[in-house]
Short mmCIF file of C-alpha atoms in Angstrom, two decimals:
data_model
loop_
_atom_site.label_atom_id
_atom_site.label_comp_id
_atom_site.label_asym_id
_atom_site.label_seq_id
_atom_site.Cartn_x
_atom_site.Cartn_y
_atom_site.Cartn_z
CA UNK A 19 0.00 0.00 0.00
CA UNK A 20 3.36 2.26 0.01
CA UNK A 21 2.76 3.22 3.40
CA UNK A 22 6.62 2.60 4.66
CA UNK A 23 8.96 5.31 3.47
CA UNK A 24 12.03 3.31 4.86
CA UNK A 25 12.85 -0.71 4.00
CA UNK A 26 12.22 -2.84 7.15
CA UNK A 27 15.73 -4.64 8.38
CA UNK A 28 14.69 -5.68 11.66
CA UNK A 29 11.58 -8.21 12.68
CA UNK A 30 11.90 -8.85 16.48
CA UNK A 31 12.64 -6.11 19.33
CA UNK A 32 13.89 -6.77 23.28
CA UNK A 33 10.28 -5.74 24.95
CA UNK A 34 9.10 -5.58 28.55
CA UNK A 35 5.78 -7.78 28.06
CA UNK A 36 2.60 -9.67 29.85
CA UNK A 37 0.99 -12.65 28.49
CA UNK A 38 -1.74 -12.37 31.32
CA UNK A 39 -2.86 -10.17 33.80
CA UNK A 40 -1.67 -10.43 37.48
CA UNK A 41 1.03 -9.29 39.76
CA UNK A 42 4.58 -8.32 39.37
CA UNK A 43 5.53 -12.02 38.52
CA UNK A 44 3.38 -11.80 35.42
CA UNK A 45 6.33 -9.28 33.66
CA UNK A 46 8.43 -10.92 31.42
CA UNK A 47 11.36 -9.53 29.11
CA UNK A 48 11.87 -10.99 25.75
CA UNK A 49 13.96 -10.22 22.97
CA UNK A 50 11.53 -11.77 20.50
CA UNK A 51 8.66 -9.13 20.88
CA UNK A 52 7.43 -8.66 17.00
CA UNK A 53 8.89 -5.33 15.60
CA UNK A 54 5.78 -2.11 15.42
CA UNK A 55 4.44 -2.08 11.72
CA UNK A 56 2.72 1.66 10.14
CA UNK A 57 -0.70 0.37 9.24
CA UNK A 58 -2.25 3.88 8.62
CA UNK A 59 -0.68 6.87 6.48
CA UNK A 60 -0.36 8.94 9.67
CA UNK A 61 1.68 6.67 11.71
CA UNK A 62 5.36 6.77 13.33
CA UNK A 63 7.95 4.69 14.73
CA UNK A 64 9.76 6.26 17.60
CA UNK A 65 13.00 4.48 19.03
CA UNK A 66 12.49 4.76 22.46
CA UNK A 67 14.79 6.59 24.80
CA UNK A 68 13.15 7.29 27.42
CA UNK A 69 9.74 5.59 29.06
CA UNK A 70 8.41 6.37 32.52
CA UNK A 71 5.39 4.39 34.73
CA UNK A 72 2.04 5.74 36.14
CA UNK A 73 -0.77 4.16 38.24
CA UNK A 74 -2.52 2.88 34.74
CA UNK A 75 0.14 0.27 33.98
CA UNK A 76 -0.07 -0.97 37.49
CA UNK A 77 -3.84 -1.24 37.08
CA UNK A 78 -3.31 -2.51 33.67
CA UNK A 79 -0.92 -5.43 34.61
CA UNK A 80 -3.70 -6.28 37.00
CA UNK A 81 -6.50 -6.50 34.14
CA UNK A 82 -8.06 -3.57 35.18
CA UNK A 83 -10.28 -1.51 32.08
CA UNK A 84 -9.86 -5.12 29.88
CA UNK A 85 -13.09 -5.13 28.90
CA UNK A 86 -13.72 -1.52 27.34
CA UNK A 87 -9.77 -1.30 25.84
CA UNK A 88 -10.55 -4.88 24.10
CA UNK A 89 -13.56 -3.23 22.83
CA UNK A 90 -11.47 -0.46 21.57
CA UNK A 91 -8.42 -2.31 20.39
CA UNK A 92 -11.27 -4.92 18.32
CA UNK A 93 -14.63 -3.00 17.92
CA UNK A 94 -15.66 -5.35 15.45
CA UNK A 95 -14.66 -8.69 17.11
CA UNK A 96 -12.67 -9.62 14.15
CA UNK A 97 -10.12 -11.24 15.86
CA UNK A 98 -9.86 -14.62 17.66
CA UNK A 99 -10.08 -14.46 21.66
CA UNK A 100 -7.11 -12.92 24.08
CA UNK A 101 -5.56 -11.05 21.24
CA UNK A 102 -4.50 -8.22 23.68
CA UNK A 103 -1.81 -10.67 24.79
CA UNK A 104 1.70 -10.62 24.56
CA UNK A 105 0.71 -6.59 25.89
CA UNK A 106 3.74 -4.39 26.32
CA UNK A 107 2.64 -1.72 29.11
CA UNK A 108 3.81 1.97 29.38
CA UNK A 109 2.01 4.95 28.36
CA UNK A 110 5.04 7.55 28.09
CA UNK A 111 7.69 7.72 25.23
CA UNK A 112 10.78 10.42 24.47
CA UNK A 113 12.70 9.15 21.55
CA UNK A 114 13.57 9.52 17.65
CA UNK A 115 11.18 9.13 15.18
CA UNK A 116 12.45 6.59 13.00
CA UNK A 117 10.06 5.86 9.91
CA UNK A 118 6.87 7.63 9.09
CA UNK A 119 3.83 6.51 6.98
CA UNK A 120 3.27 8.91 3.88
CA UNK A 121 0.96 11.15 5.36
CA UNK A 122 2.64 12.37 8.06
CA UNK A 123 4.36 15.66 6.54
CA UNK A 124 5.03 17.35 10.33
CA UNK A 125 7.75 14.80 11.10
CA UNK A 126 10.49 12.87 9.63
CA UNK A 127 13.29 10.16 11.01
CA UNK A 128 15.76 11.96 13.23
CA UNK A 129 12.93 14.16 15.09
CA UNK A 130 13.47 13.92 18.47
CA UNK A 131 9.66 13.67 19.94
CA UNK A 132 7.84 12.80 22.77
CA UNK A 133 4.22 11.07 23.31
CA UNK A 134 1.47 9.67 25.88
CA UNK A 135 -0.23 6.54 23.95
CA UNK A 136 -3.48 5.56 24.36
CA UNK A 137 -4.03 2.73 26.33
CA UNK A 138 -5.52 0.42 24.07
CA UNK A 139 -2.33 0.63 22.05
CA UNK A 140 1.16 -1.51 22.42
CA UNK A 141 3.33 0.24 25.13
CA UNK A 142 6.60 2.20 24.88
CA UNK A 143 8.48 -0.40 27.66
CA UNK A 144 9.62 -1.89 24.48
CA UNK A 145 12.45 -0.88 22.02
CA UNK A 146 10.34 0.79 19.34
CA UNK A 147 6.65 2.04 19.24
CA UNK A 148 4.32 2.92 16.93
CA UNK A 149 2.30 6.32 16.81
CA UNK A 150 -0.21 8.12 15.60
CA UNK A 151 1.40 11.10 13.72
CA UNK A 152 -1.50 13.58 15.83
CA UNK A 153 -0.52 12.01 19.29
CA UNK A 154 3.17 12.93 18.34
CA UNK A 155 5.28 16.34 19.46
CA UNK A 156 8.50 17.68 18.98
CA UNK A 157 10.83 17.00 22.55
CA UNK A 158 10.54 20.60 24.88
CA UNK A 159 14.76 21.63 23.97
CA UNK A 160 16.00 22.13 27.13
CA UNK A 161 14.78 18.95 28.52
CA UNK A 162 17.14 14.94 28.14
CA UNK A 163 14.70 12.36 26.88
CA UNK A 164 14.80 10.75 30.57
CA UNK A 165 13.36 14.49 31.89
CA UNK A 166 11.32 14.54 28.66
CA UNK A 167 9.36 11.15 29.06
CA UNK A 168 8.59 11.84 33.36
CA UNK A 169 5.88 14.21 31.31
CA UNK A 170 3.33 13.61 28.44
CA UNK A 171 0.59 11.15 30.42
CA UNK A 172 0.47 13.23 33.63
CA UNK A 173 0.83 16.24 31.30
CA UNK A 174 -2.04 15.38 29.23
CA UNK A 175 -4.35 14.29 32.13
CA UNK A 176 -3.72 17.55 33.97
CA UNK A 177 -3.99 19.38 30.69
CA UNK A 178 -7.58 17.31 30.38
CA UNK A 179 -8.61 17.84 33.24
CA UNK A 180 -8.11 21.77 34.00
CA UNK A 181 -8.68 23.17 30.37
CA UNK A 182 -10.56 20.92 28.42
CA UNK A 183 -12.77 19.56 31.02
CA UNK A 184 -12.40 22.46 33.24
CA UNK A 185 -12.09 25.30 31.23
CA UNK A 186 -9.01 27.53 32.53
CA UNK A 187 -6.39 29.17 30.67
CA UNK A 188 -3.90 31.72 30.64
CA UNK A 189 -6.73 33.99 30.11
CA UNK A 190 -9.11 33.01 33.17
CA UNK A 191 -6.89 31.51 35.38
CA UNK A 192 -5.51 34.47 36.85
CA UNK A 193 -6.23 35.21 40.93
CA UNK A 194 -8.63 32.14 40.98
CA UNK A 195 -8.67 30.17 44.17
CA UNK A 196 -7.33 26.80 42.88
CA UNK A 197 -6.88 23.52 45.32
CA UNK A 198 -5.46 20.35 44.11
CA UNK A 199 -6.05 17.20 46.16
CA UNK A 200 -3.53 14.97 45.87
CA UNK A 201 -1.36 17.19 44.83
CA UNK A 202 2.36 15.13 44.91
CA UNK A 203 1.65 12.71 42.58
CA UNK A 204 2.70 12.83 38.61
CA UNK A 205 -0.51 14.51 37.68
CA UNK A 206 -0.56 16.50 40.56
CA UNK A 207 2.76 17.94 40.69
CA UNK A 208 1.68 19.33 36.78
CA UNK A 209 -1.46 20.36 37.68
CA UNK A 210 0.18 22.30 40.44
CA UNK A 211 2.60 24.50 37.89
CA UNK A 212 -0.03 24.86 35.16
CA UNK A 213 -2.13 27.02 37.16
CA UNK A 214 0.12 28.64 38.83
CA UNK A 215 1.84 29.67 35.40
CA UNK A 216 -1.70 30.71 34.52
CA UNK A 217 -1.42 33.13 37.84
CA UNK A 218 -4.01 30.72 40.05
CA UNK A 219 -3.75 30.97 43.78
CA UNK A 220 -2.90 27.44 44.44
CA UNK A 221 -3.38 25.26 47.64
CA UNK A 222 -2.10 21.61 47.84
CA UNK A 223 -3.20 19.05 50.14
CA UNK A 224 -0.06 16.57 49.90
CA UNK A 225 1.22 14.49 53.03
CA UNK A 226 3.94 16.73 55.21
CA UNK A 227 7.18 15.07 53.61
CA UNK A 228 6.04 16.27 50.36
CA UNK A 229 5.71 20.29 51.29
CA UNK A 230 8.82 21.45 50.55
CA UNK A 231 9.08 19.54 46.90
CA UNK A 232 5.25 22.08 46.81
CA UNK A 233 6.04 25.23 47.82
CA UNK A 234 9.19 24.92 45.03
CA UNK A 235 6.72 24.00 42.01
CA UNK A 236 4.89 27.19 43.62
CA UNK A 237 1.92 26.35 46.03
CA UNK A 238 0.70 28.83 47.33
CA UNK A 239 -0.99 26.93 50.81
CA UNK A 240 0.15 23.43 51.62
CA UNK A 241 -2.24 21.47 53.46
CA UNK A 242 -0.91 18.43 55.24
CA UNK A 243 -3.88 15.63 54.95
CA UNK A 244 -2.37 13.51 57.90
CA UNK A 245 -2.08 16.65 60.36
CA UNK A 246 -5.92 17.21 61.82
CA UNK A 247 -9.19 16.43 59.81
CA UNK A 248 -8.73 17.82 56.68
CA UNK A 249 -12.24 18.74 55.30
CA UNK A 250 -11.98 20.97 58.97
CA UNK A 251 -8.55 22.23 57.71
CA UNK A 252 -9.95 22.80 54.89
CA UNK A 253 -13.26 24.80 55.77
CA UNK A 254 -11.28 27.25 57.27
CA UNK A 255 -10.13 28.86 54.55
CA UNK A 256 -11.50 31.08 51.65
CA UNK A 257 -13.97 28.87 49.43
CA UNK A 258 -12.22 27.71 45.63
CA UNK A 259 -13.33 28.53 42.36
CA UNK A 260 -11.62 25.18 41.02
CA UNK A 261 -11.04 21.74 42.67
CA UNK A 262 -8.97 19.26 40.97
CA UNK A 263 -9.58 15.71 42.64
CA UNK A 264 -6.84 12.97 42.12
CA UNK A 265 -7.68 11.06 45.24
CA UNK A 266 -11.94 10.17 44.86
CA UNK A 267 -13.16 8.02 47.36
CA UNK A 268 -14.81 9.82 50.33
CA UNK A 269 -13.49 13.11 49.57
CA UNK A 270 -16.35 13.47 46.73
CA UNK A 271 -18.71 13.73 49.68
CA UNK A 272 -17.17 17.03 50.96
CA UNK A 273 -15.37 18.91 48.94
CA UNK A 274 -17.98 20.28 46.61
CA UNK A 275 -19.20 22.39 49.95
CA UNK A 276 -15.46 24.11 49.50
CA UNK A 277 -16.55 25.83 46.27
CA UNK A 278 -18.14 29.16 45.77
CA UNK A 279 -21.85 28.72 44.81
CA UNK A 280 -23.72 30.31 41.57
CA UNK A 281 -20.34 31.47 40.54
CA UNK A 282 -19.60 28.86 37.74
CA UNK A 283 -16.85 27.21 40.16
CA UNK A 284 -16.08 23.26 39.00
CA UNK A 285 -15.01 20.11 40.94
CA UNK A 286 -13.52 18.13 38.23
CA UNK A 287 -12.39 14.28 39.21
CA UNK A 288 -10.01 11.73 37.75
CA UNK A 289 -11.46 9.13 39.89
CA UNK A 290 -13.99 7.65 37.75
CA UNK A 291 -16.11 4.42 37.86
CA UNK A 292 -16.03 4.30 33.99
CA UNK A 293 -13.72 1.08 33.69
CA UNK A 294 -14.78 -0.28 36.38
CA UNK A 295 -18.36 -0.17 35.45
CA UNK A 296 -17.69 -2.12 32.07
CA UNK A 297 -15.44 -4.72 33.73
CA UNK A 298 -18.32 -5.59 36.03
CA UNK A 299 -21.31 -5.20 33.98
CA UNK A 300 -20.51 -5.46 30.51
CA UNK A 301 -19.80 -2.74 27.42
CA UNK A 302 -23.49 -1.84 27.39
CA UNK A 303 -24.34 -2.05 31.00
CA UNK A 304 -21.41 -0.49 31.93
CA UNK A 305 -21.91 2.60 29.69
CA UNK A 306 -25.46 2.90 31.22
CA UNK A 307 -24.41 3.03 34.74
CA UNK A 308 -21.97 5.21 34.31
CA UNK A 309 -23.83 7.67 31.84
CA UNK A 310 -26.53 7.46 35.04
CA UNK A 311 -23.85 8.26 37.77
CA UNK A 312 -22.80 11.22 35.86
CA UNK A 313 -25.95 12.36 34.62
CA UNK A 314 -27.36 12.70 38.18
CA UNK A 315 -24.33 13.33 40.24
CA UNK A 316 -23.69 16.61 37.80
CA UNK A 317 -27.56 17.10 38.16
CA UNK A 318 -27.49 17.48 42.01
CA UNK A 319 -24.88 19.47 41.87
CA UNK A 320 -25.81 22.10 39.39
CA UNK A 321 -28.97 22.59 41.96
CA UNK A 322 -26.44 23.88 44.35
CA UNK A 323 -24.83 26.27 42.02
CA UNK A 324 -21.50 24.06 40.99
CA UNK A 325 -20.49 22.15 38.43
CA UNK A 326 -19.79 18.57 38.84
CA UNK A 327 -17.50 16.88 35.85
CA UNK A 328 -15.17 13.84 35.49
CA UNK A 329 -11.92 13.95 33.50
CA UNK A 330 -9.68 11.34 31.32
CA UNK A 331 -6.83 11.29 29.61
CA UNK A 332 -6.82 12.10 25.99
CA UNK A 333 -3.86 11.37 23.63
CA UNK A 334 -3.18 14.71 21.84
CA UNK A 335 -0.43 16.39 19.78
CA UNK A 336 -1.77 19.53 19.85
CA UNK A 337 -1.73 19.84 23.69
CA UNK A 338 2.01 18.66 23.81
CA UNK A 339 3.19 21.21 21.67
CA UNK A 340 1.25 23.96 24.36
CA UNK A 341 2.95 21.52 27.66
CA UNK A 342 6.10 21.52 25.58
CA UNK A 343 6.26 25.56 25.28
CA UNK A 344 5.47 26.11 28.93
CA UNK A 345 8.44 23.20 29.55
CA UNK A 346 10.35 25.56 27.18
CA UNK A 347 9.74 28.91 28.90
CA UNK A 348 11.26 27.41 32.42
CA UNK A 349 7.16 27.10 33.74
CA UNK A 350 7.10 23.65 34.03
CA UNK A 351 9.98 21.63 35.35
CA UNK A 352 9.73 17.44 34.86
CA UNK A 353 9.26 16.07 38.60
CA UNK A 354 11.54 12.86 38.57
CA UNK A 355 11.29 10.76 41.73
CA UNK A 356 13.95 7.36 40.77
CA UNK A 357 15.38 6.76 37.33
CA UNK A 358 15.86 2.41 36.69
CA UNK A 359 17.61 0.85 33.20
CA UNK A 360 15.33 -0.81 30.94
CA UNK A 361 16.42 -4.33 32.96
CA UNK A 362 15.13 -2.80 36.13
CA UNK A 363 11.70 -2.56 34.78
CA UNK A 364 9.77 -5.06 37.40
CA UNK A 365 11.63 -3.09 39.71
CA UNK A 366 10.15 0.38 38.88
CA UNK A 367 7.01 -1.41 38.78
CA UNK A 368 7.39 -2.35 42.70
CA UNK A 369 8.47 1.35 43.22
CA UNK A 370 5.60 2.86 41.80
CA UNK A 371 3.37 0.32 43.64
CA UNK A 372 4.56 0.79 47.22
CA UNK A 373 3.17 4.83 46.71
CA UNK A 374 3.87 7.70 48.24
CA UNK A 375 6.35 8.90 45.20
CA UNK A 376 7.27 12.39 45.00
CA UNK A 377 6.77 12.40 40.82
CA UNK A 378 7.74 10.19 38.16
CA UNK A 379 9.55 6.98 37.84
CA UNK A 380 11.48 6.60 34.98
CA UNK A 381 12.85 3.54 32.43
CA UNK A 382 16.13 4.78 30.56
CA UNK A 383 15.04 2.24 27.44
CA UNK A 384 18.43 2.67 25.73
CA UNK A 385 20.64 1.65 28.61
CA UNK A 386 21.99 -1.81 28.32
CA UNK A 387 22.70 -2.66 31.99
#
């Protein structure tokens, strides 16, 4: 279909792989993983420098979401049964492009990029990937490709969440009241800069050991969650125009009474039953349920003068090259918490899983140790 622009000399890549979803044991290295192939006009291969981990592969290793990502991955049940499998995790990428499909005219081999990819896609924990041209950006300058790939998941999730779900911007944001819940994680310790670039007042509710890593990325409060009830902390200060919620649970009962009323404040959440809701009950079921949760929960809320809305992440290009300028101008700095080589990888994976990280962990893909 003269899709390739380059001739193919390689058929098998080393990969970080499962063959069936589970705990830590179920990660397996192989060198025999079969080599990314451009199926669409718009696609990329990116050699992969740089990969990093967030709380999706962890709940993707453990099956989590398998029921609406098959459905995305196979819409049309074409394929035979268990086809996800063997699934290379990792959602992150900073690399070189390396081959591009002959529509994509924005990049060419040699481009040093970076990219989130969509779940329901092979993983970057792998030598090569393959890419949709749009989800593709050019690497932020001043940044390595280990700094660069800490950044494009949590980036695009916080970028999701605040102005496309949210609506702020540099043109809105400025001397709004702004609290962040959760706010040392990967997503939070983004979330945290963007507004604050956007001139927010920000407060962060982060446990004590994180506060100083806060006030650097520019909190304004910190709030420590373990030190006193922290709706009570919480209470006692001015009400928020904008909540950002990365920790759900009970705090969805509460923390809508922190925002000002009938003034078009938001509570936006990343803590969704969406996945969940298919898993359990099925693609159509689950869609149902979770269209009613929404549906009513915004509802109720709107009666009390605030808006109510969930938050994903979305893949996007466009939105990288925005994060990447911010990166450029010295807003945003990449929040790295433990770099491992690309043989370390179940190791990262028990990092990341024992919590309480102060940003990113990140695979260096190209090292050989």
């Amino acid at each position: 279909r003269g899709l390739r622009t380059s001739p193919r000399t390689q058929s098998v890549m080393p990969s970080w792989v499962i063959d069936r979803y589970g705990h830590n044991d179920v990660l397996r290295f192989t060198r025999n993983m079969v080599f990314p192939i451009i199926h669409f006009p718009n696609e990329v291969i990116i050699k992969v420098h740089a990969a990093s981990l967030n709380p999706i592969d962890l709940s993707m290793r453990s099956g989590y979401g398998a029921t609406a990502l098959n459905m995305k991955r196979d819409p049309l049940k074409l394929k035979s049964e268990d086809t996800e499998f063997p699934l290379t995790l990792g959602r992150d990428v900073s690399g070189v492009v390396m081959e591009c499909g002959l529509g994509v005219s924005y990049f060419k081999p040699g481009d040093e990029v970076w990219a989130a990819i969509p779940p329901w896609k092979q993983g970057t924990l792998s030598e090569f990937v393959v890419a949709s041209g749009n989800e593709v950006s050019f690497k932020p300058k001043c940044l390595s490709h280990i700094e660069a790939a800490s950044l494009p998941y949590v980036g695009l999730t916080a970028w999701s969440a605040v102005n496309q779900v949210g609506g702020l911007s540099q043109s809105n944001c400025s001397g709004k009241r702004v609290l962040i819940l959760g706010a040392s994680g990967g997503v939070g310790t983004f979330a945290v800069q963007l507004v604050k670039a956007w001139g927010a007042h920000v407060t962060a509710v982060c446990s004590h050991d994180a506060s100083t890593l806060m006030k650097k990325l520019g909190a304004d409060d910190v709030i420590d969650y373990k030190s006193g009830k922290l709706e009570e902390q919480l209470k006692m200060l001015p009400l928020f125009d904008f909540i950002l919620d990365n920790v759900g649970g009970s705090t969805e009962k509460w923390a809508l009474d922190l925002l000002k009323k009938w003034s078009g404040a938001t509570y936006v959440t990343l803590v969704t039953p969406f996945l969940i809701n298919m898993d359990r009950l099925g693609v159509a079921d689950g869609m149902l349920q979770t269209g009613v949760t929404v549906g009513s929960k915004t509802v109720k809320h709107l009666l009390k003068g605030v808006h109510y809305r969930w938050a994903f992440f979305m893949a996007s290009g466009p939105s990288l090259d925005e994060i990447a300028e911010l990166v450029d101008s010295g807003k945003i700095q990449p929040v790295i918490d433990e770099v491992f080589s690309f043989s370390e990888v179940p190791k990262a994976f028990q990092k990341l899983e024992g919590g309480h990280a102060r940003g990113k962990t990140v695979i260096n893909v190209i090292s050989k140790k």
